[in-house]
XYZ file of C-alpha atoms in Angstrom:
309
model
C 157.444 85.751 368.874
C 159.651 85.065 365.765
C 159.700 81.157 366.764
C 155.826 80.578 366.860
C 155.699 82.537 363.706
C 158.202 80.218 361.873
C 156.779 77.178 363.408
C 153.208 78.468 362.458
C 154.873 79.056 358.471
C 155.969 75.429 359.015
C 152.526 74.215 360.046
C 150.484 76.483 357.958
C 152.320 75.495 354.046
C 155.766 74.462 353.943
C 154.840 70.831 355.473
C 152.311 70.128 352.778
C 154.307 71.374 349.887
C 157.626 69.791 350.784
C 155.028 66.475 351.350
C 153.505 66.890 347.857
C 157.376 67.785 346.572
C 159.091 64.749 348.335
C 155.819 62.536 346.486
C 156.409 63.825 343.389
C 159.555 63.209 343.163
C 158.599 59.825 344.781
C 156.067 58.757 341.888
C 158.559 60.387 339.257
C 161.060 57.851 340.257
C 158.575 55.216 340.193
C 157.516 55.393 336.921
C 161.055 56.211 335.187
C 162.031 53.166 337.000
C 158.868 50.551 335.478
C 159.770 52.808 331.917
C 163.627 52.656 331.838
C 164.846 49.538 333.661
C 164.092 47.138 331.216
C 165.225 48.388 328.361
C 168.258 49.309 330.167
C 168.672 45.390 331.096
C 168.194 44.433 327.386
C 170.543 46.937 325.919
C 173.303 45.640 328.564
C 172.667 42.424 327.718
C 172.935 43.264 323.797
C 176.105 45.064 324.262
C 177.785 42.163 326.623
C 176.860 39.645 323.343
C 178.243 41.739 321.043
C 181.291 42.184 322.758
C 181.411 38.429 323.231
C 180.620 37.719 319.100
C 183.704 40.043 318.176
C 185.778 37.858 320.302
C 184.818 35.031 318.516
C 185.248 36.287 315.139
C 189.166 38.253 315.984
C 190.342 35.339 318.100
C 193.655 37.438 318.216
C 192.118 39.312 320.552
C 191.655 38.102 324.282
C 189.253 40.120 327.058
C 191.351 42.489 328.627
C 192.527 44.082 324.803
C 188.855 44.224 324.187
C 188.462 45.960 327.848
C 191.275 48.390 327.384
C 190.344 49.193 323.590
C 186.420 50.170 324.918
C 188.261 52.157 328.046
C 189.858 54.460 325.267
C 186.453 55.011 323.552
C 185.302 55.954 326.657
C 187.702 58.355 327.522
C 187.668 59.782 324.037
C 183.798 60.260 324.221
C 183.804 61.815 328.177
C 186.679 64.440 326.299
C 183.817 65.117 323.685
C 185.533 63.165 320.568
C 183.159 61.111 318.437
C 184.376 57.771 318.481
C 182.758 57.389 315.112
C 184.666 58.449 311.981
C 187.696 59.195 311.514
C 190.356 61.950 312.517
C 188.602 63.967 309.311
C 185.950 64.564 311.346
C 184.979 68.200 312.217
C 186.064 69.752 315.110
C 184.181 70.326 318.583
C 185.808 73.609 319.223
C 185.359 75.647 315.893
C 183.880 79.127 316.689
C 180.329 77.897 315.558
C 180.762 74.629 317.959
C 182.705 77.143 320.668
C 179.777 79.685 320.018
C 176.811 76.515 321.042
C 179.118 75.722 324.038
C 179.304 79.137 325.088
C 175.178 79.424 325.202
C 174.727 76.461 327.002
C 177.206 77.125 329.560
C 175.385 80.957 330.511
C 171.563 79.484 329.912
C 172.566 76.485 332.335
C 171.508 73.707 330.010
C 174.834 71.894 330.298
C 174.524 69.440 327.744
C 177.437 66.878 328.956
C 178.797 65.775 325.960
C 181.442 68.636 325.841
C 183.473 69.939 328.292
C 186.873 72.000 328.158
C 189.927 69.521 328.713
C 192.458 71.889 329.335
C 193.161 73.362 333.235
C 193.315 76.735 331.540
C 189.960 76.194 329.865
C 188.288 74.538 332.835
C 189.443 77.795 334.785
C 188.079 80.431 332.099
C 184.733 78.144 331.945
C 184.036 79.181 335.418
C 184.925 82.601 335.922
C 182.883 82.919 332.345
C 179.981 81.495 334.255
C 180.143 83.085 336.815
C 179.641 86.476 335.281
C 177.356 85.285 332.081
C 174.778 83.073 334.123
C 173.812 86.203 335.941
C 174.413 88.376 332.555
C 171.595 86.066 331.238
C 168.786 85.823 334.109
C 169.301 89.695 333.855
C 168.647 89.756 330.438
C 165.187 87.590 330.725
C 164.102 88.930 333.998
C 164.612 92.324 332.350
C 162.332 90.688 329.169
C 159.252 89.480 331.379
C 159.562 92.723 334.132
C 159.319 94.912 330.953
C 156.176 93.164 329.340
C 154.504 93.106 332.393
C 155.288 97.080 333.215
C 153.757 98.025 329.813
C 150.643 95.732 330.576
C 149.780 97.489 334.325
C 150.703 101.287 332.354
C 148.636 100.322 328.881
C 144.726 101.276 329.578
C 142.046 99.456 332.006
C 141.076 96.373 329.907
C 137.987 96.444 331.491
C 137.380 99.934 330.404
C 137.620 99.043 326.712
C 134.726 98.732 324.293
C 133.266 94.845 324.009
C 135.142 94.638 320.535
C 137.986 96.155 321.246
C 138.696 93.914 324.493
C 137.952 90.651 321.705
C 140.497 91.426 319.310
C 143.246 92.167 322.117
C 142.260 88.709 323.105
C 142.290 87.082 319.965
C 145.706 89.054 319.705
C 147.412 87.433 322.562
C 146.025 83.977 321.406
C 147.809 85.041 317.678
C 151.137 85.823 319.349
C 150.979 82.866 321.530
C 150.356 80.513 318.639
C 152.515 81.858 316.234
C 155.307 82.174 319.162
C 154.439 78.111 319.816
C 154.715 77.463 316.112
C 158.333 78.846 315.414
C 160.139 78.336 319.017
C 158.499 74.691 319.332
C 157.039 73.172 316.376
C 158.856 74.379 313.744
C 162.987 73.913 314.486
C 161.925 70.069 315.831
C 160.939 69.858 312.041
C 164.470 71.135 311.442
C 166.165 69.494 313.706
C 164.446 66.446 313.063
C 165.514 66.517 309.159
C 169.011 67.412 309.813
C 169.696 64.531 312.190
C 167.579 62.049 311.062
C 165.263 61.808 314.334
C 161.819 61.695 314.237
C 159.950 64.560 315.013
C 158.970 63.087 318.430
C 162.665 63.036 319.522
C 163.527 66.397 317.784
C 160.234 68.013 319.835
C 161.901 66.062 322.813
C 165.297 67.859 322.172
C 163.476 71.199 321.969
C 162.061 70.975 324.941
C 164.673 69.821 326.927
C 166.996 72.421 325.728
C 164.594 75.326 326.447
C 163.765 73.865 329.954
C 167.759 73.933 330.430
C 167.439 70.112 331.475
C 170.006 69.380 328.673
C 170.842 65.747 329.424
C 173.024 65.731 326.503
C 171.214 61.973 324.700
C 170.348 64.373 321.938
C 172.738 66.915 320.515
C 172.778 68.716 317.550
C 175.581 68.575 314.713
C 177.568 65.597 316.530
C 176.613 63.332 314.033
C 180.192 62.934 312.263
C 178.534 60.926 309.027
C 176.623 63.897 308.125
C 177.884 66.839 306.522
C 176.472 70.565 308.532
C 177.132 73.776 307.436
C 179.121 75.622 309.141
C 176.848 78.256 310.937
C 174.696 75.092 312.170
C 175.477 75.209 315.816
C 175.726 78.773 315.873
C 172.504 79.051 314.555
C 171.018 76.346 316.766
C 173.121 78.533 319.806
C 170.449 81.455 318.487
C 167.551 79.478 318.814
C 168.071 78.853 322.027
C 168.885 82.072 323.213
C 165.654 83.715 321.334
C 163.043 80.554 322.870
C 164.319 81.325 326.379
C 163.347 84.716 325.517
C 160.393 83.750 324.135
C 159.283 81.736 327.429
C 159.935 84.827 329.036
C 157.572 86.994 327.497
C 154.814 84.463 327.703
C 155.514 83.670 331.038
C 153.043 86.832 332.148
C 150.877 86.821 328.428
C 149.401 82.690 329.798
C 147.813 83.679 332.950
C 147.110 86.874 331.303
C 145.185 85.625 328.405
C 143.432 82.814 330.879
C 142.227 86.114 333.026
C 140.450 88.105 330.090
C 139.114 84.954 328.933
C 137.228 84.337 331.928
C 136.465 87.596 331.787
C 134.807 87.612 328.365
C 132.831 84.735 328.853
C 131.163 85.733 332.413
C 130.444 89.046 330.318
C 128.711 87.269 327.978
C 127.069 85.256 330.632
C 125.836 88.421 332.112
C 124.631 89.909 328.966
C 122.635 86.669 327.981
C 120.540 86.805 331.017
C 119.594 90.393 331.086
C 118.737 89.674 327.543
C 115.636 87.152 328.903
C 114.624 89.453 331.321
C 111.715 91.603 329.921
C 112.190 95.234 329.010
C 110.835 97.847 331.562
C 110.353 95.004 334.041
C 111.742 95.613 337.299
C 113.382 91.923 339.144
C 110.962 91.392 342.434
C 114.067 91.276 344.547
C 114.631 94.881 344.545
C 116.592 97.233 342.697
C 119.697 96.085 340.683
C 122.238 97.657 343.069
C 120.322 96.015 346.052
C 121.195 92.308 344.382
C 124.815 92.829 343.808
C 124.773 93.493 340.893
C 126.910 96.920 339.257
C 125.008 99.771 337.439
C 126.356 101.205 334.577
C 124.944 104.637 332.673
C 125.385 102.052 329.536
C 123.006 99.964 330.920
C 120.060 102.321 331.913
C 120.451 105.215 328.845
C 117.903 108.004 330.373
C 117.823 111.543 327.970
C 117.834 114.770 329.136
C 114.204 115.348 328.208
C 113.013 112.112 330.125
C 114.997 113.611 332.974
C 113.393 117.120 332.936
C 109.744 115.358 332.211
């Protein structure tokens, strides 16, 4: 019956994994909690005596104009305007800032620190989503569905000479590295010598951009005391559009790689101890087929002329 086969489903996997879901999320929360909470004390604490210092020093000023004065900063930074600076400062919505706002809204990273204002841009901002959000899991589905079609049409791996099967290996592991080294390593380098962050928080960025987490702490080309060309953001809009590529591709070439891996070292395994075994010696547990074991014309070369003999 369709109920016992749901409540069986229930009892067989869901329970455990919506237990080991509902934990992690448990211990995640724990341990953001003993990281965050303190600091978060101390910098409220900081920015309540500061608040209290530049009282003391413009005495023409009472609490409530200080109160009001930080509620327009706040608005101004919720409608994406740098409080910093002055009104020199570059705009948010030039093409190459429009351009980086229009990648983050289809890729779902949603960054938080810009937003469109308007009712008529609010309206177009979700009709536009609703059209390039699927545009763009189309567009990497498409990505990893065709990788993995050419790997199950290309030849049997397993079929492939011993050196042949190495350097497809070793070929994966290149791509893989070099794919790492100019998606991950190298714009946090970038980004981290543009902005001025180290490259801890710049790797931090890059990762939380590509994951589409995008809590917005770290931003590229906000800062208004720095000069950035003007293709920054655009360019920045690129690299994220070619690493979620990128994590599409590899998303089949990890396992992949871990399989033939495996593969090659078992092989080797295998090889080694037929290698101790002496030559012309038969194993006293019968014949090789008899322990399991798969025969191969590679592995028992007989000529004609023995044959006919």
């Amino acid at each position: 019956m369709p109920s016992a086969g749901l409540c069986s489903c229930w009892g067989g996997w869901v329970l455990p994994l919506l237990l080991v879901y509902v934990c992690y999320l448990l211990l995640g929360a724990t341990i953001f909690q003993l990281l965050e909470r303190q600091a978060e004390a101390q910098s409220r604490y900081h920015f309540q005596l500061e608040k209290l210092r530049f009282l003391e020093n413009y005495t023409c000023l009472d609490q409530w104009a200080l109160e009001q004065f930080v509620q327009v900063i706040m608005e101004a930074w919720v409608k994406g305007v740098n409080p910093k600076g002055n009104s020199t400062n570059p705009s948010n919505w030039d093409f190459g800032s429009s351009f980086f706002f229009a990648g983050t809204v289809v890729t779902t990273i949603g960054y938080g620190n810009l937003a469109p204002s308007t009712e008529a841009g609010q309206v177009f901002c979700v009709f536009y989503a609703l059209l390039g959000i699927p545009l763009n899991v189309i567009f990497l589905n498409h990505l990893g569905t065709g990788l993995r079609a050419y790997l199950a049409t290309a030849e049997r791996w397993e079929d492939q000479p011993r050196r042949s099967q190495v350097l497809q290996v070793l070929g994966l592991a290149l791509f893989l590295s070099l794919g790492t080294l100019v998606i991950l390593i190298f714009p946090p380098m970038v980004f981290s010598h543009v902005e001025g962050w180290s490259f801890s928080e710049g790797f931090y960025f890059a990762f939380i951009t590509l994951s589409t987490i995008g809590f917005g702490d770290y931003v590229v080309g906000t800062d208004p005391s720095k000069h950035y060309i003007s293709v920054y953001r655009s360019l920045a809009a690129i690299w994220i559009l070619l690493g979620l590529a990128w994590l599409a591709l590899i998303l089949p070439l990890g396992p992949l790689l871990l399989h033939r891996c495996c593969q090659l070292w078992l092989l080797s395994l295998r090889q080694g101890c037929g290698a101790k075994e002496a030559p012309g010696r038969r194993p006293r547990g019968g014949s090789t087929a008899a322990r399991g074991v798969q025969a191969t014309p590679q592995d028992f070369p007989i000529s004609k002329r023995g044959l006919g003999s």
